[in-house]
PDB file of C-alpha atoms and ligand atoms in Angstrom:
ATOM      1  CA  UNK A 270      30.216  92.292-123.144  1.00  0.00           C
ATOM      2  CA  UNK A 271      26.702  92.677-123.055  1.00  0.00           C
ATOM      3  CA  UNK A 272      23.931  91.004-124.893  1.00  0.00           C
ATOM      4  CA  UNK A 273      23.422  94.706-126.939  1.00  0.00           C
ATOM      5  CA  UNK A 274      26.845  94.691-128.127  1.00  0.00           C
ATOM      6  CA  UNK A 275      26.332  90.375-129.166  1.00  0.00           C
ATOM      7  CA  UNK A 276      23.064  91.499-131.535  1.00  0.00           C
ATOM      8  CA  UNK A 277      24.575  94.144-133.200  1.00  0.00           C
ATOM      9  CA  UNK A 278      27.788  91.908-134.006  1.00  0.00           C
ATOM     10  CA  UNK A 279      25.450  89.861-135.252  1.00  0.00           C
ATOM     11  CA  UNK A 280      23.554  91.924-137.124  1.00  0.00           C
ATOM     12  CA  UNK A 281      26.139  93.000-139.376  1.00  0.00           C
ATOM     13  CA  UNK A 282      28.338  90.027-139.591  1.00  0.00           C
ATOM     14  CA  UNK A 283      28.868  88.622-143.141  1.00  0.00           C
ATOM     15  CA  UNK A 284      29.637  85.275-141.695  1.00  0.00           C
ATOM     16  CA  UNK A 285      27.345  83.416-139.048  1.00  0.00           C
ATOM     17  CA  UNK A 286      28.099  79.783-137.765  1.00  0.00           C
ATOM     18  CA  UNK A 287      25.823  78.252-134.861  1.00  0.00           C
ATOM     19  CA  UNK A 288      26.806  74.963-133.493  1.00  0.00           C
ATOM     20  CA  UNK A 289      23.968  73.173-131.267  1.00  0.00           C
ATOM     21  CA  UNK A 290      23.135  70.556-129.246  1.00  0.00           C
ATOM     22  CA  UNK A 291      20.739  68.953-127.219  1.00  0.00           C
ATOM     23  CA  UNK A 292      19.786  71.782-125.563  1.00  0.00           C
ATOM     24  CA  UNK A 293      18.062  73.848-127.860  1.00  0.00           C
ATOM     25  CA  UNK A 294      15.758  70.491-128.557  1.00  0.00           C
ATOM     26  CA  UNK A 295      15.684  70.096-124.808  1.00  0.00           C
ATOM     27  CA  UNK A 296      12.517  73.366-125.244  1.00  0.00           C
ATOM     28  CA  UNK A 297      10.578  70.721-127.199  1.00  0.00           C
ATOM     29  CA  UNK A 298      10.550  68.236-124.973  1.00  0.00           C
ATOM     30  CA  UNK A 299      13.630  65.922-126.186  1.00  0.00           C
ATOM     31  CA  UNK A 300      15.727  64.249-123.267  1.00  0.00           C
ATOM     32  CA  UNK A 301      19.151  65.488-123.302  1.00  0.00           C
ATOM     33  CA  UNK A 302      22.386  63.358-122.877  1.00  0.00           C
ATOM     34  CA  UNK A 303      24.036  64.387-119.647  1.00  0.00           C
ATOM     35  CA  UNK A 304      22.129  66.994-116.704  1.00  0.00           C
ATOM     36  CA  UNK A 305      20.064  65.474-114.392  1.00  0.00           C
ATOM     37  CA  UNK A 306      17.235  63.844-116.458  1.00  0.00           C
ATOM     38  CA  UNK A 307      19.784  63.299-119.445  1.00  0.00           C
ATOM     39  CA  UNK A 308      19.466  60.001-121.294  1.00  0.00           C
ATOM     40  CA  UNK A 309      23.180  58.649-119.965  1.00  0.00           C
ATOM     41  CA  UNK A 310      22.356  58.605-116.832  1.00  0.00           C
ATOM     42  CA  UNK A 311      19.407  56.366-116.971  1.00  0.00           C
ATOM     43  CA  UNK A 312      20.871  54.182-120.347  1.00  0.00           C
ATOM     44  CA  UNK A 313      24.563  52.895-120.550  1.00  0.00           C
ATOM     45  CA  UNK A 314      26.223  54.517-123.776  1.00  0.00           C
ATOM     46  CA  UNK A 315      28.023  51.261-124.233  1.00  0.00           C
ATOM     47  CA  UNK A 316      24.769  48.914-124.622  1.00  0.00           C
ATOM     48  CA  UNK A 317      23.138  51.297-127.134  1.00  0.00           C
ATOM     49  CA  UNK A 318      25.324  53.492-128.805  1.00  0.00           C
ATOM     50  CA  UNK A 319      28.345  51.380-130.091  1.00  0.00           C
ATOM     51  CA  UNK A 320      28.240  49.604-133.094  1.00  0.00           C
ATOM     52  CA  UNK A 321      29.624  46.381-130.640  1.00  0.00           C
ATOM     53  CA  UNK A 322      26.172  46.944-128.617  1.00  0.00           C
ATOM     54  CA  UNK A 323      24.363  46.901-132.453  1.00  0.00           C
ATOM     55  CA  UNK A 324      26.376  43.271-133.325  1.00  0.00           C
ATOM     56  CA  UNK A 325      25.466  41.713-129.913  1.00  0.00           C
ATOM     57  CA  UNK A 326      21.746  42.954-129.876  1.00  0.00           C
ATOM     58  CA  UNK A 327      20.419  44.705-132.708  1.00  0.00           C
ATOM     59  CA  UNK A 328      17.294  44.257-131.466  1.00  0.00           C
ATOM     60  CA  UNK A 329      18.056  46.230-127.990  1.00  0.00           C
ATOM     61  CA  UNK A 330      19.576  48.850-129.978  1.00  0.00           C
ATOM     62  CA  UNK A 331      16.603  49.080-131.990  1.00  0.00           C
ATOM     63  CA  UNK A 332      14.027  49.063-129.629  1.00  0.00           C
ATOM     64  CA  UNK A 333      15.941  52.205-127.898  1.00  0.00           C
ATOM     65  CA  UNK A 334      15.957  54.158-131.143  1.00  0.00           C
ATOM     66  CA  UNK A 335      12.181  53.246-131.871  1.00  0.00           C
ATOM     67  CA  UNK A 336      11.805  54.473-127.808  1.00  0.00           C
ATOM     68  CA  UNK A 337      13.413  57.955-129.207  1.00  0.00           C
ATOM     69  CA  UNK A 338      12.087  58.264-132.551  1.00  0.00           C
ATOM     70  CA  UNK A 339       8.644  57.597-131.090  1.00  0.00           C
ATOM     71  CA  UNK A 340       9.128  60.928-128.304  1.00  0.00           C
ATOM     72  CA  UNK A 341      10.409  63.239-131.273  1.00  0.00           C
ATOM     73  CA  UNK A 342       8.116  62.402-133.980  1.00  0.00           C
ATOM     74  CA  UNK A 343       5.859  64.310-131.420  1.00  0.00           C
ATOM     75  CA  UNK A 344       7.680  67.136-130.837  1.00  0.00           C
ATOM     76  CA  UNK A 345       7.849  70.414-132.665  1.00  0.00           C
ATOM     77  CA  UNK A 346      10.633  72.947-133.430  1.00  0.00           C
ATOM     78  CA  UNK A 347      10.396  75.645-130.827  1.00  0.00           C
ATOM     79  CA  UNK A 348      11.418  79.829-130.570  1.00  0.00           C
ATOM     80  CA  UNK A 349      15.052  78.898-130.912  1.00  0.00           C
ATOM     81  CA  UNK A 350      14.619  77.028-133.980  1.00  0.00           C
ATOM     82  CA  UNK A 351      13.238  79.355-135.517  1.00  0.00           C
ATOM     83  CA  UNK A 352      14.940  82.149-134.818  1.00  0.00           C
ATOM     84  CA  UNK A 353      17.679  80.642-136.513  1.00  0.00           C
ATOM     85  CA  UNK A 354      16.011  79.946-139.456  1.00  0.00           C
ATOM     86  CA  UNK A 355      15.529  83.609-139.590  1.00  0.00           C
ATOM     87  CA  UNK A 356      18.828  84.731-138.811  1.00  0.00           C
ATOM     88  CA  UNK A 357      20.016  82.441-141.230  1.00  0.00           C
ATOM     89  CA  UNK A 358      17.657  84.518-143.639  1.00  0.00           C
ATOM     90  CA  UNK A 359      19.200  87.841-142.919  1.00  0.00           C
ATOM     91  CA  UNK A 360      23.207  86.553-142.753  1.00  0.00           C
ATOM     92  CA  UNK A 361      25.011  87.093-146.114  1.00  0.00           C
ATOM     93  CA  UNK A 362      26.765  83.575-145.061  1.00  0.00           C
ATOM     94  CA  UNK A 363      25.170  81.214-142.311  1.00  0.00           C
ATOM     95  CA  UNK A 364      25.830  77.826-141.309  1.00  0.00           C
ATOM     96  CA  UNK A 365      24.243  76.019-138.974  1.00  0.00           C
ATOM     97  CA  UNK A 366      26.252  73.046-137.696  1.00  0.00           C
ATOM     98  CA  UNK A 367      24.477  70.642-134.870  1.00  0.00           C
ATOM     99  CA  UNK A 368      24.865  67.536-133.128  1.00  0.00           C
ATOM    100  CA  UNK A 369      21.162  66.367-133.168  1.00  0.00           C
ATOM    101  CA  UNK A 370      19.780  63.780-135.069  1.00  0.00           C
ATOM    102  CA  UNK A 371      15.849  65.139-134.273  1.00  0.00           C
ATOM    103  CA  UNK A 372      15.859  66.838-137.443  1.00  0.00           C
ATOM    104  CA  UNK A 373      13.922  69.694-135.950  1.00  0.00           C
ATOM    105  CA  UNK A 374      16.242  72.465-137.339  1.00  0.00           C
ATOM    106  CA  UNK A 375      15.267  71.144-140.915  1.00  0.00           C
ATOM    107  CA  UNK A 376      11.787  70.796-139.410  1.00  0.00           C
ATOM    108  CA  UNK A 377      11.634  74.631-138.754  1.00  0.00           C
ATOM    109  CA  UNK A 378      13.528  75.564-142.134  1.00  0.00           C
ATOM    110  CA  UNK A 379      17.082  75.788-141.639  1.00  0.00           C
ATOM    111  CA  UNK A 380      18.838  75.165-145.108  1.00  0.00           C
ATOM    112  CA  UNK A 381      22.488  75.209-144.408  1.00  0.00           C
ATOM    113  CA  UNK A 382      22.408  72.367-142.069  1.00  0.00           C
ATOM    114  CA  UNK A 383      25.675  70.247-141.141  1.00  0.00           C
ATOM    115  CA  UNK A 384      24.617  67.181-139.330  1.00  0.00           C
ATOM    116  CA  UNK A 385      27.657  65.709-137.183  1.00  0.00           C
ATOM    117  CA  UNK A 386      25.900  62.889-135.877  1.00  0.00           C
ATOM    118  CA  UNK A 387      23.709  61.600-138.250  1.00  0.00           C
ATOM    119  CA  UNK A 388      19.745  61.690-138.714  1.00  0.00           C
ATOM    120  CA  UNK A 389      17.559  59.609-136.455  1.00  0.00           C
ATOM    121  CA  UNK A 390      15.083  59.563-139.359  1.00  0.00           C
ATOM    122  CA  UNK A 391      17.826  57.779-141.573  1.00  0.00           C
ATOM    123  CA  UNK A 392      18.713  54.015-141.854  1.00  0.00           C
ATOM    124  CA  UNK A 393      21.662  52.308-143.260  1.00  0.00           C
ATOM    125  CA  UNK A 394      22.135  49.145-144.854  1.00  0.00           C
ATOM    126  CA  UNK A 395      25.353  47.090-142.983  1.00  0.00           C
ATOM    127  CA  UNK A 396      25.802  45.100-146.556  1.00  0.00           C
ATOM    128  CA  UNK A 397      25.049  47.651-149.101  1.00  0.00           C
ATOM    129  CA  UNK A 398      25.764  50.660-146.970  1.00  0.00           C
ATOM    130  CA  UNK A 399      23.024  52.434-148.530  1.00  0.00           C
ATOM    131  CA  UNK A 400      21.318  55.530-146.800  1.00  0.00           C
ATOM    132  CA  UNK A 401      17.540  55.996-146.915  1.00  0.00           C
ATOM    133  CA  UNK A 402      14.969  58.301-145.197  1.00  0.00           C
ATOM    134  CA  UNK A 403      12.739  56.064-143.201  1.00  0.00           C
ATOM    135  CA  UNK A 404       9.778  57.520-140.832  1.00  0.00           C
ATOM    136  CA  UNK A 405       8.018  54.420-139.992  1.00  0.00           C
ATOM    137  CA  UNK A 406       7.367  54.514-136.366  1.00  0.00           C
ATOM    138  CA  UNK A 407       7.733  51.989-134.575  1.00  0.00           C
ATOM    139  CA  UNK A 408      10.171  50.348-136.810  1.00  0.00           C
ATOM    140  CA  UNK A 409      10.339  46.591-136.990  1.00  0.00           C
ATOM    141  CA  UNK A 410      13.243  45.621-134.216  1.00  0.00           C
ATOM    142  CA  UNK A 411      14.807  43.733-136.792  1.00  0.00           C
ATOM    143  CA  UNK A 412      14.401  46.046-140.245  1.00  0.00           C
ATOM    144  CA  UNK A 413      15.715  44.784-143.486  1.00  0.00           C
ATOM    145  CA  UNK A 414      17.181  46.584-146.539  1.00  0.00           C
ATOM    146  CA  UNK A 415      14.675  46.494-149.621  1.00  0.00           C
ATOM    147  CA  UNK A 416      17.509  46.297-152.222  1.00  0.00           C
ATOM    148  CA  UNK A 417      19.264  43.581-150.434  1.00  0.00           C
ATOM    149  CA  UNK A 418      17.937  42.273-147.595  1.00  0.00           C
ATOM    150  CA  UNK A 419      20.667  43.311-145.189  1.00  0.00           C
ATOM    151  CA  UNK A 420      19.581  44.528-141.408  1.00  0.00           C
ATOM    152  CA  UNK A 421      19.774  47.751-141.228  1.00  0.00           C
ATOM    153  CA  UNK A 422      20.996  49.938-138.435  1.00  0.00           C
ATOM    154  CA  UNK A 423      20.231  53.697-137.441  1.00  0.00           C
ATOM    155  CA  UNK A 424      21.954  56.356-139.767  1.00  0.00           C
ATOM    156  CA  UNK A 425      23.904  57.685-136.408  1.00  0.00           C
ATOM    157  CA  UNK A 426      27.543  58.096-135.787  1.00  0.00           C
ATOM    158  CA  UNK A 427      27.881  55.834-132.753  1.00  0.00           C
ATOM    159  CA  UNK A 428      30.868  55.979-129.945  1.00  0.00           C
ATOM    160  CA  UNK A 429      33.935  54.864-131.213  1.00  0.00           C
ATOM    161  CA  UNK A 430      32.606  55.197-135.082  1.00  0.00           C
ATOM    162  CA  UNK A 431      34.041  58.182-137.680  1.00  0.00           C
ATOM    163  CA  UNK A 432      32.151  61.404-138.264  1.00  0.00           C
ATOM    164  CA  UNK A 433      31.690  61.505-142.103  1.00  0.00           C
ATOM    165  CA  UNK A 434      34.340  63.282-143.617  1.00  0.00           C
ATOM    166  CA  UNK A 435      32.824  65.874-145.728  1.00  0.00           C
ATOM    167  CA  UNK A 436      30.492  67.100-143.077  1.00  0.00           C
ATOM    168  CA  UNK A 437      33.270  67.076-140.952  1.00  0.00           C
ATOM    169  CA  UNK A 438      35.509  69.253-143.051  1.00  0.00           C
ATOM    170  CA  UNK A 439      32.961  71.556-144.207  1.00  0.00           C
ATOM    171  CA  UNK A 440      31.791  71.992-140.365  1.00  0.00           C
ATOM    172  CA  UNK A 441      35.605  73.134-139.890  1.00  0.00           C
ATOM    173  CA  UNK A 442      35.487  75.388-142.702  1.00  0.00           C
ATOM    174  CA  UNK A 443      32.157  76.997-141.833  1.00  0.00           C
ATOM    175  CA  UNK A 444      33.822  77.961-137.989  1.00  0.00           C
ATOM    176  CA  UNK A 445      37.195  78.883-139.556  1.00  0.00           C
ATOM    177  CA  UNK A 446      35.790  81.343-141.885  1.00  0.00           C
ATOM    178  CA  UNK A 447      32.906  83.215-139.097  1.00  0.00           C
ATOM    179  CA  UNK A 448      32.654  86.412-138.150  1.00  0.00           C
ATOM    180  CA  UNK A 449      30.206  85.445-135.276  1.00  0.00           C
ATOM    181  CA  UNK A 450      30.235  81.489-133.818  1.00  0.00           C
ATOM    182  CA  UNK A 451      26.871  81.124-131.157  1.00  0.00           C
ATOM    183  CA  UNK A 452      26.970  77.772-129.505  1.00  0.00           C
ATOM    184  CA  UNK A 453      23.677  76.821-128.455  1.00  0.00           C
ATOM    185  CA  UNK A 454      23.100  74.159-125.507  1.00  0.00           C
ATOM    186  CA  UNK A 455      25.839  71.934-125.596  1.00  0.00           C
ATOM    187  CA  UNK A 456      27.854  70.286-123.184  1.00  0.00           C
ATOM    188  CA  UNK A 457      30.908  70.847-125.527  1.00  0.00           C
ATOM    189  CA  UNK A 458      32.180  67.128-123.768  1.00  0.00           C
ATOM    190  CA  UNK A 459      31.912  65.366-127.451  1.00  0.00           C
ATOM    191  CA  UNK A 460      34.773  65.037-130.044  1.00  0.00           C
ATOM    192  CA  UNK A 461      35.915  66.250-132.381  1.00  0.00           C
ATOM    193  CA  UNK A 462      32.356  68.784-132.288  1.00  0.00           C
ATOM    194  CA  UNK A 463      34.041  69.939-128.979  1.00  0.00           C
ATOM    195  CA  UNK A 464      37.299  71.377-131.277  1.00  0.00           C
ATOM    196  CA  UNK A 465      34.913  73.267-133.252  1.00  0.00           C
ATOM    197  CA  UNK A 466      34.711  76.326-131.001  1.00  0.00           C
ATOM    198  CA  UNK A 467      38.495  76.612-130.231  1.00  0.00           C
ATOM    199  CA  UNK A 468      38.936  76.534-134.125  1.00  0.00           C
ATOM    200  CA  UNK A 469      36.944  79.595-134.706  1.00  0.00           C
ATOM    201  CA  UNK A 470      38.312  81.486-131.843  1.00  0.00           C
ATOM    202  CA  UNK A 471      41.476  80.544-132.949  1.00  0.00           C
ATOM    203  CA  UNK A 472      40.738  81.989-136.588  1.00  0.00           C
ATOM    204  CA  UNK A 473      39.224  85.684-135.088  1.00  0.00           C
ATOM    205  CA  UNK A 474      35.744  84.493-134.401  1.00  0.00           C
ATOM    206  CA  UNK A 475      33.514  86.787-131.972  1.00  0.00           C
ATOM    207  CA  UNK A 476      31.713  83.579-130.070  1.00  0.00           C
ATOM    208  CA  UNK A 477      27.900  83.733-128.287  1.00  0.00           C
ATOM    209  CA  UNK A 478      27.356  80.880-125.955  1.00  0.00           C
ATOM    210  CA  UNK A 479      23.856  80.321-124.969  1.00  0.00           C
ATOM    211  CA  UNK A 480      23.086  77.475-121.914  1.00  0.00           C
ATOM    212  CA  UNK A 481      21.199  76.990-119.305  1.00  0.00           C
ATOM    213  CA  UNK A 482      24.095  76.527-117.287  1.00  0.00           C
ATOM    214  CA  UNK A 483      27.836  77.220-117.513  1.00  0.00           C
ATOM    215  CA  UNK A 484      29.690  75.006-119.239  1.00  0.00           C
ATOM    216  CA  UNK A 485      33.865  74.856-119.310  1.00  0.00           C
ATOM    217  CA  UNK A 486      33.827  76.237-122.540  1.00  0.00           C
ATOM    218  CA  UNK A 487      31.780  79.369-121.266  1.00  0.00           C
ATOM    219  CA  UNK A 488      35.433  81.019-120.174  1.00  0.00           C
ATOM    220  CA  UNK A 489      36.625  81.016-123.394  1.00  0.00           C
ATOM    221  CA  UNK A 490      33.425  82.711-124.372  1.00  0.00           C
ATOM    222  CA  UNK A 491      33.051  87.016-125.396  1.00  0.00           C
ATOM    223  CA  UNK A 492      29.417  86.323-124.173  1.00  0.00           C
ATOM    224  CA  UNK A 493      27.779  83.605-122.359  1.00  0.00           C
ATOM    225  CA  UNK A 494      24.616  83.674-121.530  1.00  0.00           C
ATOM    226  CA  UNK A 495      22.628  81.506-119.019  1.00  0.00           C
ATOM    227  CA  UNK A 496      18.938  80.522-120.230  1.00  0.00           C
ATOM    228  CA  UNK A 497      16.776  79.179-121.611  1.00  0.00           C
ATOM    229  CA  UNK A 498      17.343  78.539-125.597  1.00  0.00           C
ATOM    230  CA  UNK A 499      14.102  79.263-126.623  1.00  0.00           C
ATOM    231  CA  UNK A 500      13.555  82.831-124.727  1.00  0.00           C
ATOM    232  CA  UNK A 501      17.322  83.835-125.332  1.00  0.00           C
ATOM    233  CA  UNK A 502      17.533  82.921-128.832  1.00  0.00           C
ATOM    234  CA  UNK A 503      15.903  84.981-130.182  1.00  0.00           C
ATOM    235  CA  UNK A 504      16.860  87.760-128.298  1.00  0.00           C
ATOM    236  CA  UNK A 505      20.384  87.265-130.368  1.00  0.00           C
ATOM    237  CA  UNK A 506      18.065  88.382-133.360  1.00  0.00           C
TER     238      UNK A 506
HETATM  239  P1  OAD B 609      24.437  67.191-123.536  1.00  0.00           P
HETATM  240  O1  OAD B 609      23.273  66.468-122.940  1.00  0.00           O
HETATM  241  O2  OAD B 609      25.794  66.708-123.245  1.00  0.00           O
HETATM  242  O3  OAD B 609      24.384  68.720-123.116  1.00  0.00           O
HETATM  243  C1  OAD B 609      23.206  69.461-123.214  1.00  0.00           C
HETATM  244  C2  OAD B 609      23.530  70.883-122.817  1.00  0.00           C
HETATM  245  O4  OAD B 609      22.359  71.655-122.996  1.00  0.00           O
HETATM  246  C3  OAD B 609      23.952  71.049-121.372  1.00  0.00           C
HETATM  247  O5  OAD B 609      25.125  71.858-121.314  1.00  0.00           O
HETATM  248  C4  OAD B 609      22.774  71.755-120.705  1.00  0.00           C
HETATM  249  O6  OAD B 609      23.165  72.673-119.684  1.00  0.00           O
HETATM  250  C5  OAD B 609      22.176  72.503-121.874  1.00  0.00           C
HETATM  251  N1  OAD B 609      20.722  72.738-121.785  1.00  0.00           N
HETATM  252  C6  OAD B 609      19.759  71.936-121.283  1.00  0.00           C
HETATM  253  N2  OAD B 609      18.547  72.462-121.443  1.00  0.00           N
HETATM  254  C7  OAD B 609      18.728  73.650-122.076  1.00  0.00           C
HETATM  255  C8  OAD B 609      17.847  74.689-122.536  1.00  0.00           C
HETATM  256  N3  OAD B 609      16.532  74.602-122.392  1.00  0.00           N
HETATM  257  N4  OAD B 609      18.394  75.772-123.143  1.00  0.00           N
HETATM  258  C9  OAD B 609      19.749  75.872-123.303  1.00  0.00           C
HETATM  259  N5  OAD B 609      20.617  74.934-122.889  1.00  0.00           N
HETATM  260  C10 OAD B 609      20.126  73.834-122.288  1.00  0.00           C
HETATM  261  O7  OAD B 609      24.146  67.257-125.119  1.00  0.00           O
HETATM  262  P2  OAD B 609      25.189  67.521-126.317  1.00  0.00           P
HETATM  263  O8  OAD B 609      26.227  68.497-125.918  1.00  0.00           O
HETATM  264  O9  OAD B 609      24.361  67.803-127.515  1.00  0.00           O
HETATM  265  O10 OAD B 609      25.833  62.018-129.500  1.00  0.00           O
HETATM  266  O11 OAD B 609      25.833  66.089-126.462  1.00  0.00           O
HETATM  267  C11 OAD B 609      26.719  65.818-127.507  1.00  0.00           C
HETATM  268  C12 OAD B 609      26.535  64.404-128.012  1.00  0.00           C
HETATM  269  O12 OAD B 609      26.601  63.487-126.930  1.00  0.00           O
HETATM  270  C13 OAD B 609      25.171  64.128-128.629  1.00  0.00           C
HETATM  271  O13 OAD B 609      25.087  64.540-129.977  1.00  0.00           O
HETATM  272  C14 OAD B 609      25.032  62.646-128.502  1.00  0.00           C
HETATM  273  C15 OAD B 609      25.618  62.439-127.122  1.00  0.00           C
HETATM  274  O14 OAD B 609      26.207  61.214-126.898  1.00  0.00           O
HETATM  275  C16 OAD B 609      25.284  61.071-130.291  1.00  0.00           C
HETATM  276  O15 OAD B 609      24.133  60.676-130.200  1.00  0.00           O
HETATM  277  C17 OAD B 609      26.193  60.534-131.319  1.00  0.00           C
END
């Protein structure tokens, strides 16, 4: 299978879903989770990411995500990005499913975006539950809700926490019913964002896999390709 062959699937599919990670942010300068300079190897998932971490020390919690909100609110979408806002321009039906919270795909102008993991620049009320967009940064380390004063916590799904539903489902949906699946730096390691790419193979799906390295799902690949997001991205196109 050659990288020829991949664009001109792609070209005339009907149905196109792309599932990323933190590699295709990784071109813009975000940390990624796991490699060599990944975030969980210098931070312990368990002190940060847990919503037991949150009730023992919201503030630590906060002052991580104020750490990481700070790096992307500097950072721009890069070639990757936006080659998938333009594939998602030509594609009869496109979905673009990711695991970031950096918002960059919405950044660049992807429309049909499926957030797994929630939205860095999104808090949540623990009493009231409600979601707002919130940019401020820093943040306070202890924020408050304006309608009713309860802390509020980062709008990300946290280990051990419930994808939402709906997102969930439609993500499903979106790699059940593709002609063409490209998975674009991710580990794959996560659940349940790690079942998505059996579930479109399972249902027909042609699948792309673009990393820098191989991962264990790159077997189970028609195509992977080792790079760089950003130059092979848009090769795809
Ligand atoms: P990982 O850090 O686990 O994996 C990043 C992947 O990107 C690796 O397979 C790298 O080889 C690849 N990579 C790195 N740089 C790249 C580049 N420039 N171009 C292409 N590929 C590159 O990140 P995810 O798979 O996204 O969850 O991790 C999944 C989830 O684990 C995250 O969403 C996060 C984390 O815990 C939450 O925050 C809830």
């Amino acid at each position: 299978m050659s990288l020829l062959e991949a664009r001109s699937r792609i070209a005339s599919a009907q149905a196109i879903t792309i599932l990323t990670g933190a590699g295709i942010s990784a071109d813009s300068g975000i940390p990624t989770f796991r490699g060599t300079e990944g975030l969980w190897r210098n931070y312990r998932a368990e002190d940060l990411a847990t919503p037991e971490a949150f009730e023992r020390n919201p503030q630590r919690v906060w002052e991580w995500y104020n750490w990481r909100r700070e790096i992307i609110a500097t950072k721009q979408p890069n070639e990757a990005h936006h080659a998938l806002v333009r594939m998602e321009e030509r594609a009869k039906n496109f979905h673009l499913v990711t695991q970031n919270v950096d918002g960059l795909h919405r950044l660049a102008g992807s429309r049909s975006i499926y957030e797994l993991h929630g939205d860095i620049w999104k808090v949540r009320c623990t009493s009231c539950l409600q979601v707002t967009d919130n940019h401020e940064v820093p943040l306070s380390l202890l924020p408050h809700c304006h309608t009713c004063g309860g802390l509020l916590r980062p709008h990300i799904v946290w280990f051990g926490e419930s994808l939402d539903e709906q997102t969930l489902n439609k993500s499903f949906q979106a790699v059940k019913s593709c002609e063409v699946m490209v998975i674009i730096g991710t580990s794959g390691l996560v659940y349940p964002a790690a079942m998505l790419m059996p579930a479109a193979k399972a249902n027909g799906a042609f699948v792309v896999e673009v990393n820098l390295d191989p991962t264990h799902s790159s077997p189970s690949a028609a195509l992977s390709i080792n790079g760089r997001a950003r130059d092979i991205v848009p090769l795809l196109l």
